[in-house]
Coordinates of C-alpha atoms in Angstrom, one line a residue:
M1 CA -15.7 -14.4 -23.5
L2 CA -15.2 -17.6 -26.2
R3 CA -19.5 -16.7 -25.9
I4 CA -18.4 -13.0 -27.2
I5 CA -15.9 -14.2 -29.9
L6 CA -18.1 -16.6 -31.5
I7 CA -20.5 -14.0 -32.5
S8 CA -19.1 -11.3 -33.7
L9 CA -17.0 -13.9 -35.7
L10 CA -19.7 -15.2 -37.0
L11 CA -21.9 -12.5 -37.5
S12 CA -19.7 -10.8 -39.7
F13 CA -18.8 -14.1 -41.5
G14 CA -23.3 -14.9 -41.5
F15 CA -23.7 -11.4 -43.1
G16 CA -20.2 -11.8 -45.9
L17 CA -21.5 -14.0 -47.5
S18 CA -25.1 -13.5 -47.6
A19 CA -23.5 -9.6 -49.2
Q20 CA -21.4 -12.4 -51.9
N21 CA -24.8 -14.1 -52.6
K22 CA -22.8 -17.7 -51.6
Y23 CA -24.0 -20.3 -49.6
S24 CA -23.3 -24.3 -48.6
T25 CA -27.2 -24.7 -50.0
E26 CA -29.0 -24.5 -53.6
D27 CA -32.8 -23.7 -51.3
K28 CA -34.0 -21.0 -51.6
K29 CA -36.0 -21.0 -48.6
A30 CA -33.6 -22.4 -46.9
I31 CA -31.4 -18.9 -47.1
K32 CA -34.4 -17.1 -47.1
Y33 CA -34.8 -18.5 -43.1
Y34 CA -31.2 -17.4 -42.5
K35 CA -31.4 -14.2 -43.4
K36 CA -34.5 -13.5 -41.4
A37 CA -32.3 -14.4 -38.6
Q38 CA -30.0 -12.7 -39.5
E39 CA -32.6 -10.2 -39.1
S40 CA -33.7 -11.1 -35.9
I41 CA -29.8 -11.0 -34.7
R42 CA -30.2 -7.4 -35.6
L43 CA -33.3 -6.5 -33.7
R44 CA -31.5 -9.0 -30.9
Q45 CA -34.1 -11.7 -30.8
T46 CA -32.3 -14.6 -30.2
D47 CA -34.9 -17.5 -29.9
E48 CA -37.4 -16.4 -33.0
A49 CA -33.6 -16.5 -34.6
L50 CA -33.0 -20.4 -34.0
V51 CA -36.8 -20.8 -34.7
Y52 CA -35.7 -20.1 -38.3
L53 CA -32.5 -21.4 -38.3
E54 CA -34.0 -25.0 -37.2
K55 CA -36.1 -24.1 -40.2
A56 CA -33.4 -23.5 -42.6
F57 CA -31.9 -26.7 -41.3
E58 CA -35.1 -28.4 -42.3
R59 CA -35.3 -28.0 -45.3
D60 CA -31.6 -28.6 -45.8
N61 CA -29.7 -31.0 -43.6
R62 CA -26.5 -30.4 -45.1
F63 CA -27.1 -26.4 -44.4
I64 CA -23.0 -26.0 -42.6
E65 CA -23.7 -21.7 -42.0
A66 CA -27.6 -22.4 -40.9
L67 CA -25.8 -25.2 -38.1
L68 CA -22.8 -22.6 -37.6
F69 CA -25.1 -19.5 -37.3
S70 CA -26.8 -21.5 -34.2
A71 CA -24.3 -22.7 -32.8
D72 CA -22.8 -19.5 -31.5
L73 CA -26.2 -17.9 -30.7
Y74 CA -26.9 -21.3 -28.0
S75 CA -23.1 -20.0 -27.0
D76 CA -25.1 -16.8 -26.2
K77 CA -27.7 -18.5 -24.6
G78 CA -25.5 -20.0 -22.0
N79 CA -25.9 -23.1 -23.6
E80 CA -22.8 -24.9 -24.1
S81 CA -24.1 -28.3 -24.1
K82 CA -26.6 -27.6 -27.6
M83 CA -23.9 -25.3 -29.1
I84 CA -21.1 -28.2 -28.9
A85 CA -24.1 -30.4 -30.6
V86 CA -25.0 -28.3 -33.4
Y87 CA -21.0 -28.1 -33.7
E88 CA -20.4 -31.5 -33.8
Q89 CA -23.2 -31.8 -36.1
A90 CA -21.4 -29.5 -39.1
I91 CA -18.0 -30.6 -39.0
A92 CA -18.8 -33.9 -39.7
I93 CA -20.7 -32.1 -42.6
D94 CA -17.9 -31.3 -43.9
P95 CA -14.7 -30.4 -41.7
H96 CA -12.6 -28.3 -44.3
L97 CA -15.7 -25.9 -45.7
F98 CA -15.0 -24.1 -42.7
P99 CA -11.2 -24.9 -40.9
N100 CA -11.7 -22.4 -38.0
A101 CA -15.5 -24.3 -37.1
L102 CA -13.1 -27.6 -36.0
F103 CA -11.0 -24.5 -33.8
N104 CA -13.8 -23.1 -32.6
L105 CA -15.0 -27.0 -31.5
A106 CA -11.6 -27.2 -29.3
N107 CA -12.1 -25.1 -27.3
A108 CA -15.8 -25.2 -27.0
Y109 CA -14.8 -28.8 -25.7
L110 CA -11.7 -27.3 -23.3
K111 CA -14.1 -24.9 -21.8
H112 CA -15.8 -28.0 -20.4
G113 CA -13.2 -29.8 -19.0
R114 CA -13.2 -32.6 -22.3
Y115 CA -9.4 -32.4 -22.8
E116 CA -9.5 -35.9 -24.2
K117 CA -12.0 -34.0 -27.2
A118 CA -9.9 -31.2 -27.1
S119 CA -6.6 -32.3 -28.3
S120 CA -7.4 -34.5 -31.4
T121 CA -10.1 -32.1 -32.1
Y122 CA -7.2 -29.2 -32.5
R123 CA -4.8 -32.1 -33.6
A124 CA -7.9 -32.4 -36.7
F125 CA -7.8 -28.5 -36.6
L126 CA -3.7 -28.1 -38.0
N127 CA -3.7 -30.2 -40.2
I128 CA -5.7 -28.3 -42.4
D129 CA -3.8 -25.9 -45.2
K130 CA -4.3 -22.4 -44.7
I131 CA -5.0 -21.5 -41.4
S132 CA -3.2 -18.2 -39.6
D133 CA -1.2 -18.4 -37.9
K134 CA -2.3 -16.7 -34.6
N135 CA -5.2 -20.1 -34.7
R136 CA -2.0 -22.5 -35.1
N137 CA 0.6 -21.2 -32.2
L138 CA -3.1 -20.9 -30.2
S139 CA -3.8 -24.3 -30.5
L140 CA -0.4 -25.5 -29.7
H141 CA -0.8 -23.6 -26.8
K142 CA -4.6 -25.3 -26.3
I143 CA -2.5 -28.9 -26.5
K144 CA 0.0 -28.5 -24.1
C145 CA -3.2 -27.3 -21.6
C146 CA -4.8 -30.4 -22.7
E147 CA -1.6 -32.2 -22.3
F148 CA -0.9 -30.8 -18.2
A149 CA -4.9 -30.9 -17.2
I150 CA -5.0 -34.3 -18.2
E151 CA -1.8 -35.5 -15.8
A152 CA -3.6 -33.0 -12.9
L153 CA -6.4 -34.9 -13.1
K154 CA -4.5 -37.7 -12.4
N155 CA -3.2 -36.8 -9.6
P156 CA -5.4 -34.5 -7.0
K157 CA -4.4 -32.2 -4.6
D158 CA -6.1 -32.6 -1.2
L159 CA -8.6 -30.1 -1.3
N160 CA -12.5 -29.9 1.8
A161 CA -13.5 -26.7 0.7
Q162 CA -16.0 -25.2 3.0
S163 CA -18.0 -22.5 2.7
L164 CA -18.3 -19.8 4.8
S165 CA -21.3 -19.6 7.4
D166 CA -24.8 -17.1 5.7
S167 CA -23.3 -14.5 8.7
I168 CA -21.3 -13.7 5.1
N169 CA -22.6 -15.4 2.4
T170 CA -26.1 -14.5 1.4
K171 CA -28.3 -14.9 -1.8
A172 CA -25.9 -11.9 -3.6
D173 CA -23.0 -13.0 -5.0
E174 CA -19.8 -12.0 -2.8
Y175 CA -16.7 -11.9 -3.3
W176 CA -12.5 -10.9 -3.7
P177 CA -12.2 -11.7 0.1
S178 CA -8.9 -9.8 2.0
L179 CA -7.9 -10.7 5.4
T180 CA -6.1 -9.0 8.1
A181 CA -3.2 -10.9 9.6
D182 CA -4.0 -12.3 12.3
E183 CA -7.4 -13.4 11.6
Q184 CA -9.8 -10.8 13.2
T185 CA -11.4 -9.3 10.2
L186 CA -12.5 -10.6 7.0
I187 CA -13.2 -7.8 4.4
F188 CA -15.3 -8.7 1.4
T189 CA -16.9 -7.8 -1.7
R190 CA -20.9 -7.5 -2.1
L191 CA -22.5 -7.7 -5.9
L192 CA -26.3 -5.9 -4.3
P193 CA -29.8 -5.1 -6.1
T194 CA -29.8 -1.4 -6.7
G195 CA -33.6 -1.3 -7.0
K196 CA -33.0 0.1 -10.8
I197 CA -33.9 -0.7 -14.2
G198 CA -31.3 -0.4 -17.1
R199 CA -31.6 0.1 -20.6
N200 CA -31.4 -3.0 -21.3
Q201 CA -34.6 -3.5 -19.3
L202 CA -32.0 -5.7 -16.6
E203 CA -31.7 -4.9 -12.9
I204 CA -29.5 -2.8 -12.0
F205 CA -26.5 -4.0 -8.9
Q206 CA -23.8 -1.7 -7.1
E207 CA -20.9 -3.7 -5.7
D208 CA -20.4 -2.8 -1.9
V209 CA -17.5 -2.9 0.6
C210 CA -18.7 -5.1 4.0
Y211 CA -16.3 -7.0 6.8
S212 CA -17.0 -9.1 9.8
E213 CA -15.7 -10.0 12.5
N214 CA -14.0 -12.6 14.0
E215 CA -16.1 -13.8 16.6
G216 CA -13.7 -17.4 18.2
E217 CA -16.0 -20.4 16.1
Q218 CA -17.6 -18.1 14.3
W219 CA -17.8 -15.0 11.9
S220 CA -20.4 -11.8 12.9
K221 CA -22.8 -11.1 11.3
S222 CA -21.2 -9.3 8.3
K223 CA -21.8 -5.1 7.6
V224 CA -21.2 -2.5 5.5
L225 CA -17.8 -1.3 5.5
S226 CA -18.1 2.1 5.5
D227 CA -20.5 5.0 4.0
L228 CA -17.2 6.9 3.0
I229 CA -16.0 4.3 1.0
N230 CA -19.7 3.0 -0.4
T231 CA -21.2 5.1 -2.7
N232 CA -24.2 5.3 -5.8
G233 CA -21.0 3.4 -8.0
N234 CA -18.5 0.4 -7.5
E235 CA -15.7 -0.3 -4.4
G236 CA -15.2 -3.7 -4.4
A237 CA -11.9 -5.7 -5.2
Q238 CA -10.3 -4.4 -2.0
S239 CA -6.9 -5.1 -0.2
I240 CA -5.9 -3.9 3.3
T241 CA -2.1 -4.5 5.4
A242 CA -1.7 -6.6 7.8
D243 CA -3.0 -4.7 10.6
G244 CA -6.2 -4.1 9.1
R245 CA -5.9 0.0 9.7
Y246 CA -5.4 0.8 5.4
M247 CA -7.3 -0.3 2.6
Y248 CA -7.1 -0.6 -0.9
F249 CA -10.5 -0.6 -3.3
T250 CA -11.2 0.0 -6.4
A251 CA -14.3 2.1 -7.4
S252 CA -15.3 3.6 -11.2
G253 CA -17.1 6.7 -11.4
R254 CA -16.0 8.7 -9.3
E255 CA -14.9 12.7 -9.7
D256 CA -11.5 12.8 -8.7
G257 CA -11.2 9.6 -11.3
R258 CA -8.1 9.2 -13.7
G259 CA -9.8 6.0 -15.9
R260 CA -12.8 3.6 -15.6
C261 CA -11.5 2.0 -12.8
D262 CA -9.0 3.6 -10.0
I263 CA -7.2 2.3 -7.3
Y264 CA -7.9 4.2 -4.4
Y265 CA -7.1 3.8 -0.6
S266 CA -8.2 4.8 3.6
K267 CA -6.8 4.9 6.7
K268 CA -8.9 3.4 10.0
V269 CA -8.5 5.6 13.4
G270 CA -10.0 3.9 15.9
D271 CA -12.9 2.9 14.2
I272 CA -13.1 5.3 11.8
W273 CA -11.9 4.8 7.9
S274 CA -10.8 8.3 6.4
E275 CA -12.1 9.7 3.0
P276 CA -10.9 7.4 0.5
I277 CA -7.6 8.9 -1.7
N278 CA -6.9 8.5 -5.3
C279 CA -3.2 6.9 -5.3
G280 CA -2.8 9.7 -8.0
A281 CA -0.6 9.7 -11.7
N282 CA 1.7 7.1 -11.0
V283 CA -1.0 4.3 -10.6
N284 CA -3.4 5.9 -11.9
T285 CA -3.8 6.3 -16.2
R286 CA -7.0 7.0 -17.9
A287 CA -6.7 3.1 -18.2
W288 CA -8.5 0.3 -16.0
E289 CA -6.5 0.1 -13.0
A290 CA -8.2 -3.1 -10.8
Q291 CA -7.7 -5.4 -8.4
P292 CA -4.8 -4.0 -6.1
S293 CA -2.9 -6.3 -3.4
I294 CA -1.2 -4.6 -0.7
S295 CA 1.8 -5.9 1.2
S296 CA 2.3 -7.1 4.9
D297 CA 3.9 -3.6 5.4
G298 CA 2.6 -1.5 3.2
R299 CA 5.0 -0.5 1.1
S300 CA 4.5 -2.2 -2.1
L301 CA 1.6 -2.4 -4.0
Y302 CA 0.4 -4.7 -6.7
F303 CA -2.6 -4.2 -9.5
V304 CA -3.7 -4.6 -12.5
S305 CA -3.8 -2.3 -16.2
N306 CA -4.2 -2.7 -19.3
R307 CA -2.2 0.9 -19.9
K308 CA -1.3 0.8 -23.6
S309 CA 3.1 0.4 -22.7
G310 CA 1.6 -3.6 -20.8
K311 CA 3.0 -6.5 -22.7
G312 CA -0.3 -8.1 -23.6
K313 CA -3.6 -7.2 -22.8
M314 CA -4.4 -7.2 -18.7
D315 CA -0.8 -6.7 -16.5
I316 CA -0.3 -7.0 -12.9
W317 CA 2.1 -4.0 -12.2
K318 CA 3.6 -2.9 -9.5
S319 CA 4.4 0.6 -7.3
N320 CA 6.6 1.8 -4.3
L321 CA 5.3 3.6 -1.7
I322 CA 7.7 6.9 -1.8
E323 CA 6.6 8.8 1.3
I324 CA 3.6 9.6 3.4
L325 CA 3.1 13.6 3.4
E326 CA 1.5 15.5 6.7
D327 CA -1.5 16.6 5.7
G328 CA -1.8 11.8 5.0
R329 CA -1.4 11.8 1.9
Q330 CA 0.4 9.2 -0.2
R331 CA 3.9 10.1 -3.1
W332 CA 4.0 6.1 -5.0
S333 CA 6.5 5.2 -7.4
I334 CA 6.1 4.8 -11.3
A335 CA 4.4 1.5 -11.9
E336 CA 6.4 -1.1 -13.2
N337 CA 5.5 -4.1 -14.8
L338 CA 6.2 -7.4 -13.0
K339 CA 8.4 -10.1 -15.8
I340 CA 5.4 -12.8 -15.3
N341 CA 3.1 -10.9 -17.8
T342 CA 2.2 -12.9 -20.7
A343 CA 0.4 -11.5 -23.5
E344 CA -2.5 -11.9 -22.3
N345 CA -4.3 -12.2 -19.0
E346 CA -2.8 -11.6 -15.2
M347 CA -5.4 -11.4 -13.3
S348 CA -6.2 -10.8 -9.4
P349 CA -2.4 -10.6 -7.5
F350 CA -1.9 -11.5 -3.7
I351 CA 0.8 -10.7 -1.9
H352 CA 1.4 -12.8 1.5
A353 CA 2.2 -11.5 4.2
S354 CA 6.0 -13.2 3.6
N355 CA 5.9 -10.7 0.5
T356 CA 8.0 -13.9 -0.6
Y357 CA 5.1 -14.9 -2.8
M358 CA 2.5 -14.0 -4.9
V359 CA -1.1 -15.6 -6.8
F360 CA -2.1 -14.5 -9.6
A361 CA -4.4 -15.8 -11.9
S362 CA -3.8 -16.2 -15.9
D363 CA -5.2 -17.4 -19.1
G364 CA -1.6 -16.8 -21.6
L365 CA 0.0 -19.8 -18.7
V366 CA 0.2 -23.6 -19.9
G367 CA -3.4 -24.1 -17.3
M368 CA -6.4 -26.8 -17.1
G369 CA -8.0 -24.2 -19.7
A370 CA -9.6 -20.9 -18.6
Y371 CA -7.9 -18.4 -15.8
D372 CA -5.9 -20.5 -13.7
L373 CA -4.2 -19.9 -11.2
Y374 CA -0.6 -19.6 -10.1
Q375 CA 1.3 -19.4 -7.6
I376 CA 5.1 -17.4 -7.8
D377 CA 8.0 -16.7 -4.9
R378 CA 10.7 -14.2 -5.1
S379 CA 14.1 -15.1 -4.3
S380 CA 16.6 -12.9 -1.9
D381 CA 17.6 -10.1 -5.0
G382 CA 13.6 -9.6 -6.2
Q383 CA 13.5 -12.0 -8.7
W384 CA 10.4 -13.3 -9.3
S385 CA 10.6 -18.0 -10.2
E386 CA 8.6 -19.2 -12.7
P387 CA 4.9 -19.3 -12.9
K388 CA 4.3 -22.1 -11.1
N389 CA 0.6 -24.5 -12.0
L390 CA -1.6 -24.4 -8.5
S391 CA -3.0 -27.6 -10.3
Y392 CA -5.9 -29.3 -10.1
P393 CA -8.8 -29.0 -7.9
I394 CA -8.0 -25.7 -6.5
N395 CA -7.9 -24.9 -10.8
T396 CA -9.9 -26.6 -12.7
H397 CA -11.6 -25.6 -16.1
N398 CA -13.6 -22.6 -15.4
D399 CA -12.0 -19.7 -14.6
E400 CA -10.1 -19.3 -11.4
I401 CA -9.3 -16.1 -10.5
G402 CA -9.2 -14.5 -6.9
L403 CA -7.6 -16.5 -3.8
I404 CA -5.7 -15.1 -0.9
I405 CA -4.0 -17.0 1.6
N406 CA -3.6 -16.4 5.4
A407 CA -0.3 -15.0 7.4
K408 CA 0.2 -18.6 8.7
G409 CA -0.1 -20.0 5.1
D410 CA -2.1 -23.1 6.1
K411 CA -5.6 -21.5 4.8
G412 CA -6.8 -20.1 1.5
Y413 CA -10.0 -18.4 0.9
F414 CA -11.2 -17.9 -2.7
S415 CA -15.2 -17.1 -4.0
S416 CA -17.2 -19.4 -6.5
D417 CA -20.1 -20.3 -8.1
R418 CA -20.1 -24.3 -7.4
L419 CA -23.5 -24.0 -6.1
A420 CA -25.3 -22.6 -8.6
A421 CA -28.6 -21.1 -6.4
N422 CA -26.3 -19.5 -3.5
G423 CA -24.6 -17.3 -6.3
R424 CA -21.3 -16.7 -5.8
D425 CA -19.7 -17.5 -1.9
I426 CA -16.8 -16.8 -0.2
Y427 CA -15.1 -20.6 0.4
E428 CA -12.0 -21.2 2.5
F429 CA -9.9 -24.6 2.6
E430 CA -6.8 -26.0 4.3
M431 CA -3.7 -25.1 2.4
P432 CA -1.7 -28.8 0.9
L433 CA 1.8 -28.0 2.2
E434 CA 3.9 -28.7 -1.0
I435 CA 2.3 -24.9 -2.2
Q436 CA 1.9 -23.1 1.2
P437 CA 4.3 -20.1 1.3
P438 CA 7.2 -19.2 4.6
K439 CA 4.7 -19.5 7.6
V440 CA 4.5 -15.6 9.4
S441 CA 4.1 -14.2 12.4
Y442 CA 3.3 -11.7 13.6
L443 CA 3.6 -9.0 17.5
K444 CA 0.2 -7.8 18.0
G445 CA -0.4 -5.1 21.7
H446 CA -1.1 -1.3 22.6
V447 CA 1.6 1.7 22.4
L448 CA 0.7 3.7 26.0
D449 CA 2.3 6.0 28.1
E450 CA 3.8 4.6 30.9
A451 CA 2.9 7.8 33.1
T452 CA -0.4 8.0 31.9
M453 CA -1.9 4.7 30.5
Q454 CA -2.6 6.5 27.3
P455 CA -2.7 5.1 23.0
L456 CA 0.3 6.7 22.0
A457 CA 0.5 7.1 18.4
A458 CA 4.1 5.9 17.8
S459 CA 6.7 4.5 14.7
L460 CA 6.8 0.7 14.5
I461 CA 10.0 -0.5 13.0
L462 CA 10.7 -4.2 12.4
L463 CA 15.0 -4.7 11.1
D464 CA 16.5 -7.7 9.8
I465 CA 19.6 -7.5 11.9
D466 CA 21.5 -9.6 9.2
S467 CA 21.7 -7.8 6.0
R468 CA 20.1 -4.3 8.7
D469 CA 17.3 -3.8 5.6
T470 CA 13.8 -2.3 7.4
I471 CA 11.4 -4.8 6.9
A472 CA 8.3 -3.0 8.1
Y473 CA 7.8 0.4 9.1
S474 CA 4.2 1.4 10.7
K475 CA 1.9 3.4 13.3
S476 CA 0.4 2.9 16.1
D477 CA -3.5 3.8 15.9
R478 CA -2.9 7.2 17.4
K479 CA -6.5 6.5 19.0
E480 CA -6.6 3.2 20.4
G481 CA -2.7 3.1 20.5
E482 CA -2.9 -0.3 18.6
Y483 CA -0.8 -2.4 16.6
L484 CA 0.3 -5.3 14.8
V485 CA 3.7 -6.7 12.9
C486 CA 4.4 -9.1 10.6
L487 CA 7.2 -11.2 11.8
P488 CA 8.0 -13.6 8.6
Q489 CA 9.4 -16.6 9.1
G490 CA 13.8 -17.4 8.2
K491 CA 15.4 -14.0 9.7
D492 CA 15.9 -13.2 12.8
Y493 CA 14.4 -9.5 13.3
L494 CA 15.1 -6.5 15.3
F495 CA 12.2 -4.3 16.6
H496 CA 11.7 -0.6 18.3
A497 CA 8.6 1.6 18.8
E498 CA 9.3 5.4 19.0
A499 CA 7.4 8.8 19.1
D500 CA 8.3 12.0 20.2
G501 CA 10.3 13.7 23.4
Y502 CA 9.9 9.5 24.8
L503 CA 12.5 6.9 25.0
F504 CA 12.8 4.2 22.4
Y505 CA 11.7 0.7 23.4
S506 CA 14.1 -2.0 22.0
D507 CA 13.5 -6.1 21.4
H508 CA 13.8 -8.7 19.3
F509 CA 12.9 -11.8 17.9
Q510 CA 14.4 -15.3 16.0
M511 CA 12.9 -16.5 13.5
K512 CA 15.5 -17.9 11.8
T513 CA 15.8 -21.4 13.7
G514 CA 11.8 -21.6 14.3
M515 CA 11.1 -19.8 17.5
D516 CA 9.7 -17.5 18.8
D517 CA 6.6 -19.0 15.5
H518 CA 3.6 -18.2 17.8
P519 CA 1.7 -15.3 17.6
Q520 CA 3.2 -12.4 20.8
K521 CA 0.8 -10.3 22.3
K522 CA 1.9 -7.4 23.9
D523 CA 1.4 -3.6 25.3
I524 CA 4.2 -1.9 25.1
A525 CA 4.9 1.7 27.8
L526 CA 6.8 4.1 26.1
Q527 CA 8.7 6.5 29.1
A528 CA 8.9 9.6 29.1
I529 CA 12.4 11.3 29.0
Q530 CA 12.7 12.4 32.4
V531 CA 16.6 12.5 34.1
G532 CA 17.1 8.5 36.1
K533 CA 14.8 6.4 33.1
E534 CA 16.3 3.3 32.5
V535 CA 16.0 1.3 28.3
I536 CA 17.7 -1.8 27.6
L537 CA 19.2 -2.3 24.6
N538 CA 18.2 -5.9 24.1
N539 CA 19.7 -5.9 20.1
I540 CA 23.4 -5.1 22.0
F541 CA 25.0 -8.6 21.6
F542 CA 29.0 -9.7 22.6
E543 CA 30.8 -12.6 22.0
T544 CA 30.9 -14.9 24.7
D545 CA 33.1 -13.8 27.3
S546 CA 34.2 -10.8 25.6
W547 CA 33.5 -7.1 25.8
E548 CA 34.3 -7.2 21.2
I549 CA 30.7 -5.9 20.0
K550 CA 28.5 -8.5 17.2
S551 CA 28.1 -7.4 13.8
E552 CA 24.0 -7.8 14.4
S553 CA 24.3 -5.0 17.2
E554 CA 24.7 -2.5 14.4
S555 CA 21.3 -1.7 14.2
E556 CA 20.7 -1.3 17.8
L557 CA 23.4 1.6 17.8
N558 CA 22.4 3.5 14.9
S559 CA 19.1 3.6 16.5
L560 CA 20.8 4.8 19.8
C561 CA 22.7 7.3 18.3
E562 CA 20.1 8.8 16.0
F563 CA 18.0 9.3 19.4
L564 CA 21.4 11.3 20.9
I565 CA 21.2 13.4 17.6
L566 CA 17.0 13.9 17.4
N567 CA 17.6 15.0 21.6
K568 CA 21.0 16.9 21.3
S569 CA 20.5 18.7 24.9
I570 CA 20.1 14.9 26.7
S571 CA 23.0 13.5 27.8
V572 CA 23.0 9.1 29.0
E573 CA 25.3 6.8 31.3
I574 CA 25.4 3.1 29.0
S575 CA 25.5 0.7 31.9
G576 CA 26.9 -3.1 31.1
H577 CA 25.4 -6.4 33.5
T578 CA 26.2 -9.7 34.0
D579 CA 24.1 -12.3 35.8
N580 CA 26.3 -14.1 39.0
T581 CA 28.0 -16.9 37.3
G582 CA 31.9 -16.6 38.0
S583 CA 33.7 -14.0 40.3
E584 CA 33.0 -10.7 41.4
T585 CA 36.3 -9.1 40.2
K586 CA 35.9 -11.0 36.3
N587 CA 31.7 -10.2 35.8
I588 CA 32.7 -6.0 37.4
S589 CA 35.5 -6.2 34.3
L590 CA 33.3 -7.6 31.9
S591 CA 30.3 -5.5 32.1
E592 CA 32.9 -1.9 32.0
N593 CA 34.3 -3.7 29.3
R594 CA 31.2 -3.9 27.3
A595 CA 29.7 -0.7 28.7
K596 CA 32.4 1.7 27.4
A597 CA 33.4 -0.6 24.5
V598 CA 28.8 1.4 23.1
Y599 CA 30.2 4.6 24.7
S600 CA 33.1 4.7 22.0
A601 CA 31.2 3.1 19.5
L602 CA 28.7 6.2 19.4
I603 CA 31.8 8.4 19.7
V604 CA 32.7 6.6 16.8
K605 CA 29.8 8.0 15.0
G606 CA 30.2 11.0 16.3
I607 CA 28.4 11.4 19.9
P608 CA 30.1 14.1 22.0
E609 CA 32.6 13.1 24.4
N610 CA 30.3 14.8 27.1
R611 CA 27.5 13.7 26.7
L612 CA 28.4 10.0 27.7
S613 CA 29.3 8.2 30.1
F614 CA 30.2 4.5 31.6
K615 CA 29.6 2.2 34.4
G616 CA 30.0 -1.8 34.9
Y617 CA 27.1 -2.4 37.1
A618 CA 28.6 -6.5 36.9
S619 CA 25.4 -8.8 39.2
S620 CA 24.5 -6.0 41.4
K621 CA 21.6 -5.1 39.4
P622 CA 19.3 -7.7 38.9
I623 CA 15.7 -8.3 37.2
G624 CA 15.6 -11.9 36.6
D625 CA 16.1 -14.9 38.5
N626 CA 19.8 -15.9 38.8
N627 CA 18.6 -19.2 39.7
S628 CA 17.4 -20.0 35.9
E629 CA 18.8 -20.3 32.7
K630 CA 16.6 -17.4 32.2
G631 CA 17.1 -14.8 34.4
K632 CA 20.1 -15.0 34.3
A633 CA 20.3 -14.2 30.6
I634 CA 17.5 -11.0 31.2
N635 CA 20.0 -10.1 34.0
R636 CA 23.3 -9.8 30.7
R637 CA 22.4 -7.5 29.4
T638 CA 23.3 -3.2 27.9
E639 CA 21.1 -0.6 29.5
F640 CA 21.6 3.1 29.5
K641 CA 19.8 5.9 31.6
V642 CA 19.5 9.2 31.0
I643 CA 21.6 11.5 33.0
K644 CA 21.0 14.8 31.1
K645 CA 18.5 17.0 29.5

């Protein structure tokens, strides 16, 4: 970006002076060489132009225009150290003749992490009269960046980045990693040669989406993800849902595209990815949309766009999933601009599996000088915190774009070309404790038909027991029955699995106090609706030695009510059960009154009385060991049984 800005400014500056025939030299031979250099650049002959400029300077070693012109050309060639040296030479002659040269030199120092030199040079530039307000404000901002960077270098975070295995990283460029919540599948973008030569006589490359699977101690040899997703164009910068069943990615040049780059999605059924579908007009416009990040529940899509209605050049936007139509197509809401955007560029959003922690890149905030990575937290009211720089050495004077963090929050993954001979590779590192996101566990397994043990496509719902908010909604794979649901720490959850023609499955997870924080595997066998079948209502809670239903039971009561409304021919018996503590008389009374309390709550919710009955069984039907506290807890339960279909 700096090279493009410099060359456009200096070429226009050079041509403007030529037209006015005003130079800092009167040596006609030097001016002649200078004009020859201009002509060489018009013909894209950079090396020849540099030779002419060297000759011009040999004629007059105070010919500042020749120095500034050559400095810009060195930048264009990527020879930054030579560029800085020539700038220093020009400014030493006269820092006031072309003030913006001082500004450009300060930018070059900053780009190379020479923060003390950059700061003093910006300050020198600010002492010059008649500089633009834009460059004045930029200089003030960059001085703050220098001050931040100097302090960050004094207090580096402990970071030891390791390159992933050569089964993933090759001599080609690999970047933009994405990871399932169970860390079993890594998907990434690879830049590959096409074997074709472009108009500029350079080889043409294309981006493809690849993947690798966790084999315990190592990653499997990577493969191209799908021929339905990868085309002869560019596909990449992808993001996958926590369960790995949906992928959102950037593609360009497709027939159904709306702009230069659009965001598409594909669904995985079994091992097959579907034909990609454009996310539609509420996400994609005639502008540039790219770098999607999908929330773990698949209901919020964050992405980058340079549409004119934004705050800056590139902004981060968010769209919410409205519904999934019968044909599988998704409807997304009109995208909203995030408040964290600046007048500059915000890129590469990553929403962590907790849905409350985001990382993004920006060159418009105080940082180490280029694109830095920042972290924000979302409060319970949905507002994002002020961005926090992830500091050194996660951020350096180079561009840092694209960081993801595993669900557990203890590992980060990013791409870097720090080993130039290997190209751009994917690295992992241990996340410093002070910047780790909230820990997220998960529940995974298969949903099956209890009688046939065949896979079922079931709806999976996770609710916050206290607020009753839906935390996640997904479906198990219809071919394999696989599912995965994230369980963020800090809340207690109600979990339901349900399918048409089946009794639902109910469970709960206590994550508020850190219990059940390890990943769990659970195969769920749903029972077809038949007379005599019973379901434990694991989320009906009572006060101790009481039949008063606790407020946390409301979601479970609503689920049972909805089930009965959808299955109007069914009648059920609500049953109460206790452990063997206390007298039989007391337990019979307690169990019956608890069953009656649920029965009454359903009637209040509109279920006809003639479809319901209740009974207390005390401790006569144990399903656990009454000789242990764990077994007794299992025996204290509420159930419903189908008595009429």
